[in-house]
């Protein structure tokens, strides 16, 4: 392992538990590159995760790390951040974790615009339980609970986060790691709720049920289907493709700032 | 003592929490506990603390645990349906040993039940509501001043033993207003969680000494440790090793078992010569006190045993009482929940009767008196 | 044992009965008494049955609710019909005659007083009917001292409404005095 990233890992906890070909390790690498690039104090940075394959990431990272309950990572993180705002708080979730069971917490964290940096590892499936469809599984794709194809419509997570009030919304893939690192850094610099969706491959479950080939094929598909928003000519995303890059950025008051400012103002006024 | 004043039970919980050092509260409105949330929304905003109204009860419980991990004294309050929603994360607090206080003001259930009416149907839920065997402490005040005192104690116990502590009120006690004289701030004993005495690189977050309670570092202080709801080893990392799993789960039980004598709390009234002892807690104990007085006026020798901590149950105290030739009547606003524990402790040595009522009203002294006459 | 007072204030949601109960209880504390105040109400903020109960006495109060009602205030027909049954021969009932048309014949002394009408016409604001009622109740029963009631009321009401509330209280006291005179006169004749 490269010495510049080694200090951020709990080396003794490796090798990790993810399947061969899983993209989660790549996401982790980009996250660490971003934390390193931002020069964040390791003692003042906390990683919060939910339940699922992606959420196991927290255990491998050498920070104060909190592996919570399924779907609730953002709510735990809200308690941490609100109680100790000086902590840099990253929240790692899977697509099922964040958009199904945790969907309510997602929209409310976004609505508050609380200063959290959320990463959603989107592999389009519940991997840890063996491949059931999630709200991010595309229509007609197969899963163990959608043997004849998924009839659900899937979320557009970027539009969802934007609509709910997130002030930084971006997407990358595990193929575009430099972009991913950059987006995580930008997301963290945004003072407010930031969401980065990472398209990542689950060859074991999603890939296998949908005959998507080897892990390398799935990576290649990420390369071929991702369209950087900067190179988008007429604003139309071609059929079967998806956008990557910084998709939305806005200015809005941050929750904790608002709270602390209002409380300070009250005390200065001698309110109590 | 402060000047006497009129105070509501829910308000006394809020004031007791503040006296104990509460500085973080996350909640969601639900009758009949909402006053706790309302009062603290204002007071914490005023005193530099943190209040947040979360999107639901699940999130409130999660935020409380997150805040506690940063060193805050954190609480949430709820009622029936909300208490059910909190259960998964209460289990998390038990497993990860995160100190926190949960106020549950009981109303009639199941389901939405009767939102504004008293019941005591959550006795077993408070003990066993989350999945898996786990330790927990549950306190039941029966007066407004006790709401105040026991909330302080709830924080002290949570901090001392690193467990979730539940304040189990009922609507009668939560909404009742009484004249109270509260102790002044310097009369209140405050216990804080044990801090690590090891340097960060030597800190073993879940290793404990003789008292079975590990020290607890706050997030952001350089200890850089891992917390999970999975069964974990002393280092805090998930394990499936049967020996470690067993010893970890044993320790969670033992840390309460070992300290049960100092945790349990109960009260006895006129039990010395009693031939019938009424067992009651919370609002019901108020009716029982009156019924007892009425029975005494009729010449019936009746006393009361009131568990104040219902979990752990004051088992030894009741056992001592049961060695005498007395009959017991467990009076509850449910279909007999703590009665099961009473029957277990008494173990068939004495007759144990029940008086139960769940009609949305506080059980009347007359009803209890009738039952006393029947069994006397 | 010295006597405790068991007071029941009943009517519908929005009539300020719970606040009235709180003020009465706080007046009890100012008198150096022990007090417990309880309530029952439906889910509605306005309308629906509402009931506040206050027990005031020198000693410890065990059962917190009213068992033997000494004083009943009824501000609507439903509560009047429902709660007058419980009255004893020495109970006092104050009934808002502007809202209650049928007063059952019951035990105890019954004082029909046009409380809401007095609030509207004499004080100028129907909202303070609860304070008029408190004045009448204390004037007729003495469950707390007038001075403590007035102090408790002033401590609870919003700034700027002190005058209005004092007027409401005085109106209640006056109504009590007149009612008592009327009653005495009737008894003499």
Short mmCIF file of N, CA and C in Angstrom, two decimals, chain A residues 224-229 231-244:
data_model
loop_
_atom_site.label_atom_id
_atom_site.label_comp_id
_atom_site.label_asym_id
_atom_site.label_seq_id
_atom_site.Cartn_x
_atom_site.Cartn_y
_atom_site.Cartn_z
N UNK A 224 -18.05 3.52 -20.74
CA UNK A 224 -18.79 3.78 -21.98
C UNK A 224 -20.10 4.52 -21.77
N UNK A 225 -20.74 4.26 -20.62
CA UNK A 225 -22.09 4.84 -20.42
C UNK A 225 -22.10 6.17 -19.68
N UNK A 226 -20.98 6.50 -19.07
CA UNK A 226 -20.94 7.76 -18.32
C UNK A 226 -20.63 8.92 -19.26
N UNK A 227 -21.39 9.99 -19.11
CA UNK A 227 -21.16 11.19 -19.92
C UNK A 227 -20.86 12.33 -18.96
N UNK A 228 -19.67 12.92 -19.10
CA UNK A 228 -19.34 14.03 -18.22
C UNK A 228 -20.21 15.23 -18.57
N UNK A 229 -20.77 15.81 -17.55
CA UNK A 229 -21.69 16.94 -17.78
C UNK A 229 -21.01 18.07 -18.56
N UNK A 231 -18.99 17.69 -21.00
CA UNK A 231 -18.91 17.42 -22.43
C UNK A 231 -20.30 17.30 -23.06
N UNK A 232 -21.30 17.56 -22.24
CA UNK A 232 -22.67 17.44 -22.75
C UNK A 232 -22.97 18.64 -23.65
N UNK A 233 -23.31 18.36 -24.91
CA UNK A 233 -23.45 19.45 -25.87
C UNK A 233 -24.79 20.18 -25.74
N UNK A 234 -25.86 19.48 -26.05
CA UNK A 234 -27.16 20.15 -26.15
C UNK A 234 -28.06 19.91 -24.93
N UNK A 235 -27.43 19.43 -23.84
CA UNK A 235 -28.20 19.21 -22.63
C UNK A 235 -29.00 17.92 -22.64
N UNK A 236 -28.89 17.14 -23.69
CA UNK A 236 -29.65 15.88 -23.75
C UNK A 236 -28.73 14.69 -23.49
N UNK A 237 -29.09 13.91 -22.48
CA UNK A 237 -28.30 12.71 -22.17
C UNK A 237 -28.74 11.60 -23.11
N UNK A 238 -27.81 11.06 -23.89
CA UNK A 238 -28.20 10.02 -24.84
C UNK A 238 -28.83 8.80 -24.14
N UNK A 239 -29.71 8.14 -24.82
CA UNK A 239 -30.41 6.96 -24.33
C UNK A 239 -29.42 5.93 -23.77
N UNK A 240 -29.69 5.46 -22.56
CA UNK A 240 -28.84 4.43 -21.97
C UNK A 240 -27.58 4.96 -21.31
N UNK A 241 -27.36 6.26 -21.39
CA UNK A 241 -26.17 6.85 -20.76
C UNK A 241 -26.58 7.58 -19.48
N UNK A 242 -25.59 7.92 -18.67
CA UNK A 242 -25.89 8.71 -17.47
C UNK A 242 -24.81 9.76 -17.27
N UNK A 243 -25.19 10.83 -16.56
CA UNK A 243 -24.28 11.95 -16.34
C UNK A 243 -23.35 11.70 -15.17
N UNK A 244 -22.12 12.16 -15.32
CA UNK A 244 -21.21 12.22 -14.18
C UNK A 244 -20.66 13.64 -14.08
#
